[in-house]
Coordinates of C-alpha atoms and ligand atoms in Angstrom, one line a residue:
M1000 CA 0.0 0.0 0.0
T1001 CA 1.2 3.5 -0.7
Q1002 CA 1.3 6.4 1.7
P1003 CA -0.9 9.4 1.3
P1004 CA 0.4 11.7 -1.4
L1005 CA 2.9 14.5 -0.8
P1006 CA 4.1 13.2 2.6
E1007 CA 6.3 15.3 4.7
Q1008 CA 8.8 12.4 4.5
T1009 CA 10.5 14.7 2.0
E1010 CA 11.6 16.8 5.0
Q1011 CA 13.4 14.0 6.7
I1012 CA 14.9 12.8 3.4
E1013 CA 16.3 16.2 2.7
Q1014 CA 17.8 16.5 6.1
A1015 CA 19.4 13.0 5.8
A1016 CA 23.0 12.9 4.6
Q1017 CA 23.2 12.9 0.8
P1018 CA 25.5 10.3 -0.8
E1019 CA 29.0 11.8 -1.4
Q1020 CA 29.1 11.6 -5.2
P1021 CA 25.6 11.2 -6.6
T1022 CA 25.8 9.8 -10.1
C1023 CA 23.3 10.8 -12.7
P1024 CA 22.2 7.9 -14.9
V1025 CA 20.9 10.3 -17.5
T1026 CA 23.4 11.7 -20.0
H1027 CA 22.4 15.4 -20.2
P1028 CA 23.6 17.1 -23.4
V1029 CA 27.1 18.4 -22.8
T1030 CA 26.0 21.9 -23.5
H1031 CA 23.7 21.8 -20.4
P1032 CA 25.0 23.1 -17.1
A1033 CA 25.1 20.5 -14.3
P1034 CA 21.8 19.3 -13.0
V1035 CA 20.5 21.1 -9.9
P1036 CA 20.2 19.0 -6.7
L1037 CA 16.6 19.3 -5.5
S1038 CA 17.5 19.8 -1.9
G1039 CA 19.1 22.2 0.4
P1040 CA 18.2 25.1 2.6
R1041 CA 17.6 27.6 -0.2
F1042 CA 14.5 25.7 -1.3
H1043 CA 13.1 26.3 2.2
T1044 CA 14.3 29.9 2.9
E1045 CA 14.0 31.9 -0.3
P1046 CA 13.0 29.5 -3.1
Q1047 CA 12.0 32.3 -5.5
S1048 CA 15.5 33.8 -5.6
L1049 CA 16.8 30.3 -6.2
Y1050 CA 14.3 29.8 -9.0
R1051 CA 15.3 33.1 -10.5
E1052 CA 18.9 31.9 -10.6
I1053 CA 18.2 28.5 -12.1
R1054 CA 15.8 30.1 -14.6
R1055 CA 18.6 32.3 -15.8
E1056 CA 21.0 29.3 -16.1
H1057 CA 18.7 26.6 -17.5
G1058 CA 15.5 28.3 -18.7
P1059 CA 12.0 27.1 -18.0
V1060 CA 12.8 23.4 -17.8
V1061 CA 15.6 22.4 -15.5
P1062 CA 17.5 19.2 -15.2
V1063 CA 17.5 18.2 -11.5
E1064 CA 18.7 15.4 -9.3
L1065 CA 16.6 13.9 -6.6
Y1066 CA 18.0 12.1 -3.6
G1067 CA 20.7 9.6 -4.7
G1068 CA 21.3 11.3 -8.0
V1069 CA 18.0 10.2 -9.6
P1070 CA 17.4 12.4 -12.6
A1071 CA 14.3 14.4 -13.4
W1072 CA 13.1 17.6 -15.0
L1073 CA 11.7 20.5 -13.0
V1074 CA 9.2 22.5 -15.0
I1075 CA 9.3 26.1 -13.7
G1076 CA 8.0 28.1 -16.7
Y1077 CA 4.3 29.1 -16.5
H1078 CA 3.7 28.4 -20.2
E1079 CA 5.7 25.1 -20.2
L1080 CA 3.8 23.9 -17.1
H1081 CA 0.6 24.7 -18.8
Q1082 CA 1.7 22.7 -21.8
V1083 CA 2.7 19.7 -19.7
T1084 CA -0.4 19.7 -17.5
S1085 CA -2.7 20.2 -20.5
D1086 CA -1.4 17.1 -22.4
P1087 CA -2.1 14.1 -20.2
V1088 CA -1.3 11.7 -23.1
L1089 CA 2.2 12.9 -23.9
Y1090 CA 2.9 13.9 -20.3
S1091 CA 1.1 11.0 -18.6
R1092 CA 0.6 10.4 -14.9
D1093 CA 1.2 6.7 -15.4
R1094 CA 4.0 6.0 -13.0
S1095 CA 4.7 2.6 -14.6
L1096 CA 6.3 4.6 -17.5
W1097 CA 9.1 5.9 -15.3
N1098 CA 12.5 4.9 -16.8
Q1099 CA 14.2 5.0 -13.4
W1100 CA 12.3 2.1 -11.7
P1101 CA 15.1 -0.4 -12.6
H1102 CA 17.7 1.8 -11.0
L1103 CA 15.9 2.5 -7.7
A1104 CA 16.7 0.7 -4.5
P1105 CA 13.6 -0.7 -2.8
D1106 CA 14.1 1.6 0.1
W1107 CA 14.7 4.8 -2.0
P1108 CA 13.3 7.3 0.4
L1109 CA 11.3 9.4 -2.1
L1110 CA 9.3 6.3 -3.2
P1111 CA 6.2 7.5 -1.3
V1112 CA 6.4 10.9 -3.0
V1113 CA 6.3 9.4 -6.5
G1114 CA 4.3 6.4 -5.4
P1115 CA 3.7 3.2 -7.3
P1116 CA 0.6 2.9 -9.5
A1117 CA -2.5 2.1 -7.5
P1118 CA -6.3 1.8 -8.2
S1119 CA -7.0 5.2 -6.6
V1120 CA -7.7 8.8 -7.5
Y1121 CA -4.2 10.0 -6.9
F1122 CA -2.2 7.1 -8.1
S1123 CA -4.0 6.1 -11.3
A1124 CA -3.8 7.5 -14.8
G1125 CA -5.8 7.7 -18.1
E1126 CA -9.3 6.1 -18.2
E1127 CA -8.8 4.4 -14.8
H1128 CA -8.1 7.8 -13.3
R1129 CA -11.2 9.4 -15.0
R1130 CA -13.4 6.8 -13.3
H1131 CA -11.9 7.6 -9.9
A1132 CA -11.8 11.4 -10.3
D1133 CA -15.4 11.4 -11.5
L1134 CA -16.6 9.4 -8.4
V1135 CA -14.6 11.6 -5.9
T1136 CA -15.7 14.8 -7.6
R1137 CA -19.4 13.9 -7.6
A1138 CA -19.1 12.7 -3.9
L1139 CA -17.5 16.0 -2.8
E1140 CA -20.1 18.0 -4.7
T1141 CA -22.7 16.6 -2.3
V1142 CA -21.2 18.3 0.6
D1143 CA -23.3 21.2 1.9
P1144 CA -21.0 24.3 2.1
F1145 CA -23.0 25.8 4.9
S1146 CA -22.8 22.7 7.2
C1147 CA -19.1 22.4 6.3
R1148 CA -18.6 26.0 7.4
R1149 CA -20.5 25.4 10.6
A1150 CA -18.5 22.3 11.4
C1151 CA -15.2 24.3 10.8
E1152 CA -16.4 27.1 13.1
E1153 CA -17.1 24.6 15.8
I1154 CA -13.8 22.8 15.4
A1155 CA -11.9 26.2 15.2
D1156 CA -13.7 27.4 18.4
R1157 CA -12.8 24.2 20.2
L1158 CA -9.1 24.5 19.2
I1159 CA -9.0 28.1 20.2
D1160 CA -10.7 27.4 23.5
A1161 CA -7.7 25.2 24.5
F1162 CA -5.3 28.2 24.4
C1163 CA -7.3 31.5 24.4
G1164 CA -7.0 32.0 28.1
R1165 CA -3.2 31.8 28.1
G1166 CA -2.5 35.0 26.1
E1167 CA 0.1 33.2 24.0
A1168 CA 0.2 30.1 21.6
E1169 CA 2.1 28.5 18.9
L1170 CA -0.5 28.5 16.2
V1171 CA 0.8 25.8 13.9
A1172 CA 0.9 23.1 16.6
A1173 CA -2.3 24.4 18.3
F1174 CA -4.4 25.3 15.4
S1175 CA -3.5 25.2 11.7
V1176 CA -2.2 21.7 11.7
H1177 CA -5.4 20.4 13.3
L1178 CA -8.3 22.2 11.7
P1179 CA -8.2 20.7 8.2
K1180 CA -7.6 17.2 9.5
Y1181 CA -10.5 17.4 11.9
A1182 CA -12.7 19.0 9.3
L1183 CA -12.0 16.3 6.7
L1184 CA -12.4 13.5 9.2
R1185 CA -15.8 15.0 10.2
L1186 CA -16.8 15.5 6.5
F1187 CA -16.2 11.8 5.9
G1188 CA -18.2 10.9 9.0
F1189 CA -15.6 9.5 11.3
P1190 CA -16.9 9.7 14.9
D1191 CA -15.8 12.9 16.6
G1192 CA -14.5 10.8 19.5
K1193 CA -12.0 9.1 17.2
G1194 CA -10.6 12.4 15.9
P1195 CA -7.5 12.7 18.2
E1196 CA -6.5 9.1 17.6
L1197 CA -6.9 9.4 13.8
A1198 CA -5.2 12.7 13.7
R1199 CA -2.3 11.1 15.5
L1200 CA -2.1 8.4 12.8
L1201 CA -2.1 10.9 10.0
N1202 CA 0.7 12.8 11.8
E1203 CA 2.7 9.6 12.1
L1204 CA 2.1 8.9 8.4
V1205 CA 3.4 12.2 7.1
D1206 CA 6.3 12.2 9.5
G1207 CA 7.5 9.1 7.7
G1208 CA 9.3 7.8 10.8
P1209 CA 9.6 4.1 11.8
G1210 CA 6.0 4.1 12.8
A1211 CA 4.7 5.1 9.3
R1212 CA 4.0 1.6 8.0
R1213 CA 2.0 0.6 11.1
A1214 CA 0.2 4.0 11.1
H1215 CA -0.8 3.4 7.5
A1216 CA -2.2 -0.1 8.3
E1217 CA -4.2 1.4 11.2
W1218 CA -5.5 4.3 9.1
M1219 CA -6.6 1.9 6.4
A1220 CA -8.3 -0.3 9.1
A1221 CA -10.1 2.8 10.4
I1222 CA -11.4 3.6 6.9
A1223 CA -12.4 0.0 6.4
A1224 CA -14.4 0.1 9.7
L1225 CA -16.1 3.3 8.7
V1226 CA -17.1 1.8 5.3
A1227 CA -18.4 -1.3 7.0
D1228 CA -20.4 0.8 9.5
R1229 CA -22.0 2.8 6.7
R1230 CA -22.7 -0.3 4.7
A1231 CA -24.6 -1.8 7.7
D1232 CA -26.2 1.5 8.7
P1233 CA -26.4 4.0 5.8
D1234 CA -26.8 7.7 6.6
A1235 CA -26.9 10.9 4.6
G1236 CA -23.1 11.4 4.6
L1237 CA -20.3 11.2 2.1
V1238 CA -19.3 7.5 2.6
S1239 CA -22.9 6.3 2.3
W1240 CA -23.1 8.3 -0.9
L1241 CA -19.9 6.7 -2.2
L1242 CA -21.2 3.2 -1.4
A1243 CA -24.6 3.9 -3.1
N1244 CA -23.0 5.4 -6.2
A1245 CA -19.8 3.4 -6.6
G1246 CA -21.1 1.1 -9.3
D1247 CA -18.4 -1.5 -10.1
F1248 CA -15.8 0.0 -7.7
T1249 CA -14.3 -2.6 -5.4
D1250 CA -14.2 -2.0 -1.6
E1251 CA -10.4 -1.6 -1.9
E1252 CA -10.8 1.1 -4.5
I1253 CA -13.3 3.0 -2.3
L1254 CA -11.0 2.7 0.7
L1255 CA -8.1 4.0 -1.3
D1256 CA -10.1 6.9 -2.7
I1257 CA -11.1 8.0 0.8
R1258 CA -7.5 7.6 1.9
D1259 CA -6.2 9.7 -1.1
T1260 CA -8.8 12.4 -0.7
I1261 CA -8.1 13.0 2.9
G1262 CA -4.4 12.5 2.4
A1263 CA -4.2 15.0 -0.5
G1264 CA -6.3 17.6 1.4
F1265 CA -5.2 18.2 4.9
L1266 CA -1.5 19.2 4.6
P1267 CA -1.8 21.9 1.9
T1268 CA -4.9 23.3 3.6
S1269 CA -3.0 23.5 7.0
D1270 CA -0.1 25.3 5.2
W1271 CA -2.5 27.6 3.5
I1272 CA -3.9 28.7 6.9
G1273 CA -0.5 29.0 8.5
S1274 CA 1.0 31.1 5.7
T1275 CA -2.1 33.3 5.5
V1276 CA -1.9 34.1 9.2
R1277 CA 1.8 34.8 8.9
L1278 CA 1.2 37.2 6.0
M1279 CA -1.5 39.0 7.8
L1280 CA 0.6 39.4 10.9
T1281 CA 3.7 40.6 9.1
D1282 CA 2.4 42.7 6.3
D1283 CA 0.9 46.2 6.9
R1284 CA -1.4 45.9 3.9
F1285 CA -3.5 43.4 5.9
A1286 CA -3.4 45.1 9.3
A1287 CA -7.0 46.4 8.9
A1288 CA -8.4 42.9 8.9
L1289 CA -6.9 42.2 12.3
G1290 CA -9.2 44.7 13.8
G1291 CA -12.1 42.4 13.0
G1292 CA -12.6 43.5 9.4
R1293 CA -12.7 40.6 7.0
H1294 CA -12.5 41.9 3.5
S1295 CA -8.8 41.4 3.1
V1296 CA -8.7 37.8 4.4
G1297 CA -9.6 36.6 0.9
Q1298 CA -6.8 38.8 -0.6
A1299 CA -4.2 37.4 1.8
M1300 CA -5.4 33.8 1.0
N1301 CA -5.1 34.4 -2.7
E1302 CA -1.7 36.0 -2.4
V1303 CA -0.5 32.9 -0.5
L1304 CA -1.6 30.6 -3.3
W1305 CA 0.5 32.7 -5.7
E1306 CA 3.5 33.5 -3.5
E1307 CA 3.7 30.7 -0.9
T1308 CA 2.1 27.9 -3.0
P1309 CA 1.5 25.1 -0.4
S1310 CA 2.3 22.3 -2.9
Q1311 CA 5.5 23.9 -4.4
I1312 CA 6.5 20.8 -6.4
V1313 CA 4.3 17.9 -7.5
A1314 CA 5.7 14.6 -8.7
G1315 CA 4.8 14.5 -11.5
R1316 CA 4.3 13.4 -15.0
F1317 CA 6.1 10.9 -17.2
A1318 CA 6.9 11.4 -20.9
A1319 CA 5.1 8.8 -23.0
R1320 CA 7.6 9.1 -25.8
D1321 CA 10.8 11.1 -26.7
T1322 CA 9.9 14.7 -27.1
R1323 CA 11.3 18.3 -26.7
L1324 CA 10.1 20.8 -24.2
A1325 CA 11.6 24.3 -24.2
G1326 CA 14.5 23.0 -26.2
C1327 CA 15.2 20.2 -23.8
A1328 CA 15.5 16.6 -25.1
I1329 CA 13.0 14.7 -22.9
R1330 CA 13.3 10.9 -23.2
A1331 CA 10.4 8.5 -23.0
G1332 CA 9.8 7.7 -19.4
D1333 CA 11.6 10.8 -18.0
L1334 CA 10.0 12.2 -14.8
L1335 CA 8.8 15.8 -15.1
L1336 CA 8.3 17.5 -11.7
L1337 CA 5.6 20.2 -11.7
G1338 CA 7.2 23.4 -10.3
L1339 CA 3.9 25.0 -9.3
G1340 CA 5.4 27.6 -6.9
A1341 CA 8.1 28.6 -9.4
A1342 CA 5.7 28.8 -12.3
N1343 CA 3.4 31.1 -10.3
N1344 CA 6.3 33.5 -10.2
D1345 CA 7.5 33.2 -13.7
P1346 CA 8.5 36.8 -14.7
L1347 CA 7.0 36.3 -18.2
V1348 CA 3.5 36.2 -16.7
R1349 CA 4.2 38.3 -13.6
Q1350 CA 5.7 41.4 -15.0
H1351 CA 2.4 43.1 -15.5
L1352 CA 0.4 41.3 -12.8
T1353 CA -0.2 41.9 -9.1
P1354 CA -2.4 38.8 -8.7
A1355 CA -3.5 39.2 -5.1
Q1356 CA -4.9 42.7 -5.5
S1357 CA -6.6 41.9 -8.7
G1358 CA -8.2 38.7 -7.3
N1359 CA -6.6 36.9 -10.2
S1360 CA -6.7 33.1 -9.5
A1361 CA -4.9 31.9 -12.6
H1362 CA -2.2 30.4 -10.4
F1363 CA -1.0 26.8 -10.4
A1364 CA -1.6 26.1 -6.7
Y1365 CA -4.2 23.5 -7.4
G1366 CA -2.4 22.1 -10.5
H1367 CA -4.1 22.2 -13.9
G1368 CA -5.6 19.8 -16.4
A1369 CA -7.0 16.3 -15.9
Y1370 CA -5.2 15.7 -12.6
R1371 CA -5.7 19.1 -11.0
C1372 CA -7.2 19.3 -7.5
P1373 CA -10.9 18.6 -8.0
Y1374 CA -13.0 21.8 -8.1
P1375 CA -15.3 20.8 -5.1
A1376 CA -12.1 20.0 -3.2
Q1377 CA -10.8 23.5 -3.9
E1378 CA -14.0 24.9 -2.6
L1379 CA -13.9 22.9 0.6
A1380 CA -10.2 23.9 1.1
E1381 CA -11.3 27.5 0.8
I1382 CA -14.2 27.0 3.3
I1383 CA -11.9 25.3 5.8
A1384 CA -9.0 27.8 5.5
R1385 CA -11.2 30.9 5.4
T1386 CA -13.3 29.8 8.3
G1387 CA -10.2 29.0 10.3
V1388 CA -8.5 32.4 9.7
E1389 CA -11.8 34.4 10.2
V1390 CA -12.7 32.6 13.5
L1391 CA -9.1 33.1 14.8
L1392 CA -9.2 36.8 14.0
D1393 CA -12.7 37.2 15.5
R1394 CA -11.8 35.5 18.7
L1395 CA -8.3 37.0 19.1
P1396 CA -8.5 40.5 17.4
D1397 CA -5.2 41.8 18.8
L1398 CA -3.2 38.8 17.7
E1399 CA 0.4 39.6 17.1
L1400 CA 3.6 37.7 16.4
A1401 CA 5.6 36.9 19.5
V1402 CA 8.9 36.7 17.6
E1403 CA 10.6 38.8 14.9
P1404 CA 9.2 38.0 11.4
Q1405 CA 12.7 36.9 10.2
E1406 CA 12.8 34.2 12.9
L1407 CA 9.9 32.4 11.4
M1408 CA 10.9 29.1 9.7
R1409 CA 9.4 27.3 6.7
R1410 CA 9.1 23.5 6.3
P1411 CA 12.5 22.0 5.4
S1412 CA 11.2 20.7 2.1
A1413 CA 11.5 21.6 -1.5
F1414 CA 8.0 20.0 -2.1
L1415 CA 5.8 21.6 0.5
R1416 CA 5.8 25.2 1.7
G1417 CA 4.4 26.2 5.1
M1418 CA 5.3 27.5 8.5
T1419 CA 6.9 25.2 11.0
A1420 CA 5.8 27.4 13.9
L1421 CA 3.9 30.7 14.5
P1422 CA 4.4 31.9 18.0
V1423 CA 1.8 34.6 18.8
R1424 CA 0.5 36.6 21.8
F1425 CA -2.9 38.3 22.4
T1426 CA -5.1 39.5 25.2
P1427 CA -6.4 36.4 27.0
V1428 CA -10.1 35.8 26.4
P1429 CA -12.4 33.2 28.0
A1430 CA -13.3 29.9 26.3
I1431 CA -16.7 29.9 24.8
G1432 CA -17.2 26.1 24.9
G1433 CA -16.9 24.8 21.4
I1434 CA -17.9 21.2 20.9
S1435 CA -15.8 18.6 22.6
Ligands
LIG842 C1 -4.9 24.7 -0.2 C2 -5.4 23.5 -0.3 C3 -5.0 22.5 -1.4 C4 -4.1 22.6 -2.4 C5 -3.0 23.7 -2.6 C6 -4.2 21.5 -3.2 C7 -3.4 21.2 -4.3 C8 -3.4 20.0 -5.1 C9 -2.5 19.7 -6.1 C10 -1.4 20.6 -6.6 C11 -2.9 18.5 -6.6 C12 -2.2 17.7 -7.7 C13 -2.4 18.2 -9.1 C14 -1.6 17.4 -10.1 O1 -1.1 16.3 -9.8 O2 -1.6 17.9 -11.1 C15 -4.1 18.1 -5.9 C16 -4.8 16.9 -6.1 C17 -5.8 16.5 -5.3 N1 -6.4 17.1 -4.3 FE1 -5.9 19.0 -3.6 N2 -5.2 20.7 -2.8 C18 -5.8 21.3 -1.7 C19 -6.8 20.9 -0.9 C20 -7.5 19.7 -1.1 C21 -8.6 19.3 -0.3 C22 -9.2 20.0 0.9 C23 -9.0 18.0 -0.8 C24 -10.1 17.1 -0.4 C25 -11.3 17.6 0.1 C26 -8.2 17.8 -1.9 C27 -8.2 16.6 -2.8 C28 -7.4 16.4 -3.8 C29 -7.5 15.2 -4.6 C30 -8.5 14.0 -4.4 C31 -6.5 15.2 -5.6 C32 -6.2 14.2 -6.6 C33 -6.9 14.6 -7.9 C34 -6.6 13.7 -9.1 O3 -5.5 13.1 -9.2 O4 -7.5 13.6 -10.0 N3 -7.3 18.8 -2.1 N4 -4.4 19.0 -4.9

C-alpha cells in the first residue's frame, strides 16, 4: 500500500545525509549546465530567488537530481507547465512509464512521493483515473458548504478554547495543523471521539518515521471500519453516498479513494492557513483585517496561493515518448516534476500582474488539467481555510507575532511550503465552549 500523497517524509529525506558523489544515470547534453540538486536550505528559505537563478541558467525546464542522483526535469516556466499539464497523453501520470524504476533501491526514500501505481484517484492514470476522479468529484459535490462552514467554526472554536486563556500560543501546533484534519475527518463521517486518535495516525504517516507503516495499516483499518459501518447502517453522509453510487468499484478502491482524498487535502490546507496568518501578521497591507474586518482575508489567502504555494512541487508526469520541451530533449519515461510555486512567479507572466490585489486566480496552486485538484475539493479547502482564519481573528482580534518575522521558519522541504511554527500573543479571552 502506498502512503498518502505528498508526505512530509521529504523533509526527513532532505535532512538526511546525501551520498557523497551522486551519479546521474541520464546523460544530459554536454552543453547543459550541471543538474540542480533538488534539496538544500535555499529551497526552504528563499525558493523564489533560487528559482530566478536556475531560470537564468537553465530556462523554464531544469534538469534536476533527486535524492541519490536520480534524474528528473523540474518545469518552472508558466507556459511550459501549462503545456505539460494540458497534455495528459504525452505527459502522462502513469507511474509505470518511469524509466528509473530499474535503477531504484527498494528503500529509495522518495518512493512514497512518486508512489507506485494504485487503483485510486491520486495514483492512477488515463481512463482508470477518470473513473476515480469522477466518483470523488461527484461525492465532494454533495457536501453542503454551509454545514461544512458550521463544522469548521465549531472545530476552530474548540481548538482556540484550548489556548485562548493563556495569552500566547504556537498557532501551527495548536491550530492550523489540526483544523483541516478534523474538518475532513468530520466530513467523511468519522466519529468525533476518534478524531484525536486518527489525527495522530495521520501525523505519524506524514512524519514518515519508523511508525509510518504501522500507522498506514491502522489508518486503512479505520477507513475500512467506517465503510463497514456505513454499509450496515447507511446515513446521509459522504461515505454512504460513495457506497450507493460506486457502481463497479471494489471495496479496496473506495477505501483508497477515501485515503487519497483526505491525504491530499489536509496538509496543503493546513499550510494555507499558517501562511495566510503569517502574511496578515507581518504585512501592513493586511493590518486592517486584524481589527475584525474581514475583507482582506480573501486577498491574503489568494496572495499565499501565488507567492507561498503550499504544494511547491508535485511529482509528477512521465513522458510517454521522446519529445522536446523548451528545447530540452525529454526521453520516453523521464519524470517531469511540476514546479507549481516557481511557475506562479515566472517573470514572463508576472511582469504586469499583481495577482493578489486583482483577485486573479490563474495560479497553479491546485495544478491544472486532468489531474488538478478537483473543483469541489478546492471549494472545501477555501471554506476550511477561510473559516479558520476568520474565527481566529474574530476570537483574538489583537493577535500579534511573539517573535521577529525573520525568525519564522518554513518547512525544510522543496516540495511543501508552510510554516513550522507561528508563536503569537494576544489579550487572554475566556473559552466559549466549542464542541468537545
Ligand atoms: C490549499 C489546499 C489545497 C491545495 C493547494 C491542493 C493542491 C493540489 C494539487 C497541486 C494536486 C495535484 C495536481 C496534479 O497532480 O496535477 C491536488 C490533487 C488532489 N487534491 Fe488537492 N489541494 C488542496 C486541498 C484539497 C482538499 C481539501 C481536498 C479534499 C477535500 C483535496 C483533494 C485532492 C484530490 C482528491 C486530488 C487528486 C486529484 C486527481 O488526481 O485527480 N485537495 N491538490
